[in-house]
CSV table of C-alpha atoms in Angstrom, one decimal:
chain,number,residue,atom,x,y,z
A,1,UNK,CA,9.5,-25.5,22.8
A,2,UNK,CA,13.0,-26.3,24.0
A,3,UNK,CA,12.2,-29.9,24.6
A,4,UNK,CA,14.8,-32.5,23.6
A,5,UNK,CA,13.5,-32.8,20.0
A,6,UNK,CA,13.5,-29.0,19.5
A,7,UNK,CA,17.0,-28.6,21.0
A,8,UNK,CA,18.4,-31.4,18.7
A,9,UNK,CA,16.6,-29.7,15.7
A,10,UNK,CA,18.2,-26.3,16.6
A,11,UNK,CA,21.6,-27.9,16.9
A,12,UNK,CA,21.1,-29.7,13.5
A,13,UNK,CA,20.2,-26.5,11.7
A,14,UNK,CA,23.1,-24.7,13.2
A,15,UNK,CA,25.6,-27.5,12.3
A,16,UNK,CA,24.3,-27.6,8.7
A,17,UNK,CA,24.8,-23.9,8.3
A,18,UNK,CA,28.3,-24.0,9.8
A,19,UNK,CA,29.2,-27.0,7.6
A,20,UNK,CA,27.9,-25.1,4.5
A,21,UNK,CA,30.2,-22.2,5.4
A,22,UNK,CA,33.2,-24.3,6.1
A,23,UNK,CA,32.9,-26.3,2.9
A,24,UNK,CA,31.7,-23.4,0.7
A,25,UNK,CA,34.9,-23.4,-1.5
A,26,UNK,CA,34.6,-27.1,-2.1
A,27,UNK,CA,31.0,-26.6,-3.1
A,28,UNK,CA,31.7,-24.0,-5.7
A,29,UNK,CA,32.0,-26.5,-8.7
A,30,UNK,CA,28.5,-27.7,-7.8
A,31,UNK,CA,26.9,-24.3,-7.1
A,32,UNK,CA,24.5,-24.4,-10.1
A,33,UNK,CA,23.0,-27.7,-9.1
A,34,UNK,CA,22.8,-26.6,-5.5
A,35,UNK,CA,21.1,-23.4,-6.4
A,36,UNK,CA,18.5,-24.9,-8.7
A,37,UNK,CA,17.8,-27.9,-6.4
A,38,UNK,CA,17.3,-25.7,-3.3
A,39,UNK,CA,15.2,-23.2,-5.4
A,40,UNK,CA,12.7,-25.9,-6.5
A,41,UNK,CA,12.8,-27.5,-3.0
A,42,UNK,CA,11.6,-24.2,-1.5
A,43,UNK,CA,8.6,-23.9,-3.8
A,44,UNK,CA,7.9,-27.7,-3.4
A,45,UNK,CA,8.0,-27.5,0.4
A,46,UNK,CA,5.4,-24.8,0.4
A,47,UNK,CA,3.2,-26.8,-2.0
A,48,UNK,CA,3.7,-29.9,0.2
A,49,UNK,CA,2.2,-28.0,3.1
A,50,UNK,CA,-0.9,-27.0,1.1
A,51,UNK,CA,-1.3,-30.6,0.0
A,52,UNK,CA,-1.1,-31.8,3.6
A,53,UNK,CA,-3.6,-29.2,4.7
A,54,UNK,CA,-6.0,-30.4,2.0
A,55,UNK,CA,-5.4,-34.1,2.6
A,56,UNK,CA,-6.1,-33.8,6.3
A,57,UNK,CA,-9.1,-31.5,5.9
A,58,UNK,CA,-7.4,-28.6,7.7
A,59,UNK,CA,-7.0,-26.0,5.0
A,60,UNK,CA,-8.6,-22.8,6.0
A,61,UNK,CA,-8.0,-19.2,4.7
A,62,UNK,CA,-7.6,-18.1,8.3
A,63,UNK,CA,-4.1,-19.6,8.5
A,64,UNK,CA,-3.2,-21.5,5.3
A,65,UNK,CA,-2.7,-18.6,2.8
A,66,UNK,CA,1.0,-17.9,2.1
A,67,UNK,CA,0.9,-14.4,3.7
A,68,UNK,CA,3.2,-14.9,6.7
A,69,UNK,CA,6.8,-13.6,6.2
A,70,UNK,CA,8.3,-17.1,6.3
A,71,UNK,CA,5.9,-18.4,3.6
A,72,UNK,CA,6.6,-15.3,1.5
A,73,UNK,CA,10.4,-15.8,2.0
A,74,UNK,CA,10.0,-19.5,1.0
A,75,UNK,CA,8.3,-18.6,-2.3
A,76,UNK,CA,10.3,-15.5,-3.1
A,77,UNK,CA,13.5,-17.2,-2.0
A,78,UNK,CA,12.8,-20.1,-4.4
A,79,UNK,CA,12.2,-17.6,-7.3
A,80,UNK,CA,15.3,-15.7,-6.3
A,81,UNK,CA,17.5,-18.8,-6.5
A,82,UNK,CA,16.0,-20.0,-9.8
A,83,UNK,CA,16.4,-16.6,-11.4
A,84,UNK,CA,19.5,-15.2,-9.6
A,85,UNK,CA,17.5,-12.0,-9.2
A,86,UNK,CA,19.7,-9.5,-7.2
A,87,UNK,CA,16.9,-7.3,-6.0
A,88,UNK,CA,15.0,-10.3,-4.6
A,89,UNK,CA,18.3,-11.3,-3.0
A,90,UNK,CA,18.7,-8.0,-1.3
A,91,UNK,CA,15.2,-8.2,0.1
A,92,UNK,CA,15.2,-11.9,1.0
A,93,UNK,CA,18.6,-11.7,2.8
A,94,UNK,CA,17.2,-9.6,5.7
A,95,UNK,CA,13.7,-11.0,5.8
A,96,UNK,CA,14.7,-14.7,5.4
A,97,UNK,CA,17.6,-14.9,7.8
A,98,UNK,CA,16.0,-12.8,10.5
A,99,UNK,CA,12.7,-14.5,10.3
A,100,UNK,CA,14.1,-18.0,10.0
A,101,UNK,CA,16.3,-17.7,13.0
A,102,UNK,CA,13.4,-16.4,15.1
A,103,UNK,CA,11.1,-19.2,13.9
A,104,UNK,CA,13.6,-22.0,14.5
A,105,UNK,CA,14.4,-20.7,18.0
A,106,UNK,CA,10.8,-19.9,19.0
A,107,UNK,CA,8.4,-21.9,16.7
A,108,UNK,CA,4.7,-21.3,16.9
A,109,UNK,CA,3.8,-24.9,16.2
A,110,UNK,CA,1.3,-27.4,17.6
A,111,UNK,CA,3.0,-30.5,16.3
A,112,UNK,CA,6.0,-32.4,17.6
A,113,UNK,CA,8.7,-34.7,16.1
A,114,UNK,CA,8.3,-36.8,13.9
A,115,UNK,CA,4.9,-35.5,12.7
A,116,UNK,CA,4.9,-34.2,9.1
A,117,UNK,CA,4.1,-30.6,10.0
A,118,UNK,CA,7.1,-30.5,12.4
A,119,UNK,CA,9.4,-31.9,9.8
A,120,UNK,CA,8.0,-29.5,7.1
A,121,UNK,CA,8.2,-26.5,9.3
A,122,UNK,CA,11.9,-26.9,10.2
A,123,UNK,CA,13.0,-28.1,6.8
A,124,UNK,CA,11.3,-25.1,5.2
A,125,UNK,CA,13.0,-22.7,7.6
A,126,UNK,CA,16.4,-24.3,7.0
A,127,UNK,CA,15.9,-23.7,3.3
A,128,UNK,CA,14.8,-20.1,3.9
A,129,UNK,CA,18.0,-19.6,6.0
A,130,UNK,CA,20.3,-21.3,3.4
A,131,UNK,CA,18.9,-19.6,0.3
A,132,UNK,CA,20.5,-16.1,0.7
A,133,UNK,CA,23.7,-17.7,2.0
A,134,UNK,CA,24.0,-19.7,-1.2
A,135,UNK,CA,24.1,-16.4,-3.2
A,136,UNK,CA,26.4,-14.8,-0.6
A,137,UNK,CA,28.9,-17.6,-0.2
A,138,UNK,CA,28.8,-19.4,-3.6
A,139,UNK,CA,28.0,-16.4,-5.9
A,140,UNK,CA,29.6,-13.5,-3.9
A,141,UNK,CA,26.4,-11.4,-4.0
A,142,UNK,CA,26.8,-8.3,-1.7
A,143,UNK,CA,24.6,-6.4,0.6
A,144,UNK,CA,24.7,-2.6,1.0
A,145,UNK,CA,22.9,-0.1,3.2
A,146,UNK,CA,20.6,0.5,0.3
A,147,UNK,CA,19.7,-3.2,0.4
A,148,UNK,CA,18.7,-2.7,4.0
A,149,UNK,CA,16.5,0.1,3.1
A,150,UNK,CA,14.9,-1.8,0.2
A,151,UNK,CA,14.1,-4.8,2.5
A,152,UNK,CA,12.7,-2.6,5.2
A,153,UNK,CA,10.4,-0.9,2.7
A,154,UNK,CA,9.4,-4.3,1.3
A,155,UNK,CA,8.5,-5.6,4.8
A,156,UNK,CA,6.3,-2.6,5.4
A,157,UNK,CA,4.7,-3.0,2.0
A,158,UNK,CA,4.0,-6.6,2.8
A,159,UNK,CA,2.6,-5.6,6.2
A,160,UNK,CA,0.3,-3.0,4.6
A,161,UNK,CA,-1.1,-5.6,2.1
A,162,UNK,CA,-1.6,-8.0,5.0
A,163,UNK,CA,-3.3,-5.4,7.1
A,164,UNK,CA,-5.9,-4.8,4.4
A,165,UNK,CA,-6.4,-8.6,3.9
A,166,UNK,CA,-6.7,-9.1,7.7
A,167,UNK,CA,-9.4,-6.5,7.8
A,168,UNK,CA,-11.2,-7.8,4.7
A,169,UNK,CA,-11.2,-11.5,5.7
A,170,UNK,CA,-11.3,-11.0,9.5
A,171,UNK,CA,-8.0,-12.9,9.9
A,172,UNK,CA,-4.7,-12.1,11.7
A,173,UNK,CA,-1.7,-12.7,9.4
A,174,UNK,CA,1.6,-11.3,10.7
A,175,UNK,CA,-0.4,-10.6,14.0
A,176,UNK,CA,-1.4,-7.2,12.6
A,177,UNK,CA,-4.9,-7.5,14.0
A,178,UNK,CA,-3.9,-8.6,17.5
A,179,UNK,CA,-1.6,-10.7,19.5
A,180,UNK,CA,-1.8,-14.5,19.4
A,181,UNK,CA,-4.0,-16.1,22.2
A,182,UNK,CA,-1.0,-17.9,23.6
A,183,UNK,CA,2.1,-16.3,25.2
A,184,UNK,CA,4.6,-15.0,22.8
A,185,UNK,CA,7.5,-12.6,22.4
A,186,UNK,CA,5.0,-9.9,21.5
A,187,UNK,CA,3.9,-9.7,25.1
A,188,UNK,CA,7.0,-7.7,26.0
A,189,UNK,CA,6.5,-5.2,23.1
A,190,UNK,CA,3.4,-3.5,24.5
A,191,UNK,CA,-0.4,-3.6,23.9
A,192,UNK,CA,-2.1,-3.6,20.5
A,193,UNK,CA,-1.5,-1.6,18.3
A,194,UNK,CA,1.6,-0.1,19.9
A,195,UNK,CA,3.5,-3.4,19.6
A,196,UNK,CA,3.5,-3.0,15.8
A,197,UNK,CA,5.7,0.1,16.2
A,198,UNK,CA,7.9,-1.9,18.6
A,199,UNK,CA,8.2,-4.6,15.9
A,200,UNK,CA,9.3,-1.9,13.4
A,201,UNK,CA,12.2,-1.0,15.8
A,202,UNK,CA,13.1,-4.7,16.4
A,203,UNK,CA,13.1,-5.3,12.6
A,204,UNK,CA,15.4,-2.4,12.0
A,205,UNK,CA,17.7,-3.6,14.7
A,206,UNK,CA,17.9,-7.1,13.4
A,207,UNK,CA,18.4,-5.8,9.8
A,208,UNK,CA,21.2,-3.6,11.0
A,209,UNK,CA,22.9,-6.5,12.7
A,210,UNK,CA,22.6,-8.6,9.5
A,211,UNK,CA,24.1,-5.8,7.5
A,212,UNK,CA,27.0,-5.4,10.0
A,213,UNK,CA,29.3,-8.0,8.5
A,214,UNK,CA,29.0,-6.4,5.0
A,215,UNK,CA,29.5,-3.0,6.5
A,216,UNK,CA,32.6,-3.9,8.4
A,217,UNK,CA,34.1,-5.6,5.3
A,218,UNK,CA,33.3,-2.5,3.2
A,219,UNK,CA,35.0,-0.2,5.7
A,220,UNK,CA,38.1,-2.6,5.8
A,221,UNK,CA,38.3,-2.6,2.0
A,222,UNK,CA,38.1,1.2,1.8
A,223,UNK,CA,40.9,1.5,4.4
A,224,UNK,CA,43.0,-1.0,2.4
A,225,UNK,CA,42.5,0.9,-0.8
A,226,UNK,CA,43.3,4.2,1.0
A,227,UNK,CA,46.5,2.7,2.5
A,228,UNK,CA,47.6,1.4,-0.9
A,229,UNK,CA,46.9,4.7,-2.6
A,230,UNK,CA,49.1,6.6,0.0
A,231,UNK,CA,52.1,4.4,-0.6
């Protein structure tokens, strides 16, 4: 973490997102092709990981099932792009962007550049980050406070399902059964199981920050309409 390869990777991801924003208007004529290509790429990237696990004899239900938030975001994000589903967009926007930024900045990864798993990990999270931005910047999809609520409920629903699966299979997806063995950001959130409640607060804070741009624009637009109506 934060070695030269990781720092370059963070910079590359940031530059690609910034470039996407700066050239968003020029990309509008190609948005259908971009949406479909990225949608299939997201699903294909997850399948590539499973193929690699199997080819290297590493696949195991303890860690290879698509039950982590980023894997869920990758699959649902691909479906969202291919179908232009607005409800999925509302849910994925918060989960994908918040999760992808955290994963890119502090990856839980045992492989370095240029190993396949390293490349797949960061490419997958770049796609997860880009997917909701495609619908926001190229299709003008909007987020409301109700969207925040839907996503927060969805995260807790996913966590509940994972909690049951963790207990059933004696695994630890989403770290709902305990902290990872190595040091992590969870160490500052309290002991098990209290850090799960701390994670709820952190998630709500991150979701609120992600909603903030849309909330500010909504307030500005209401003020503009109010000013126009008073003239």
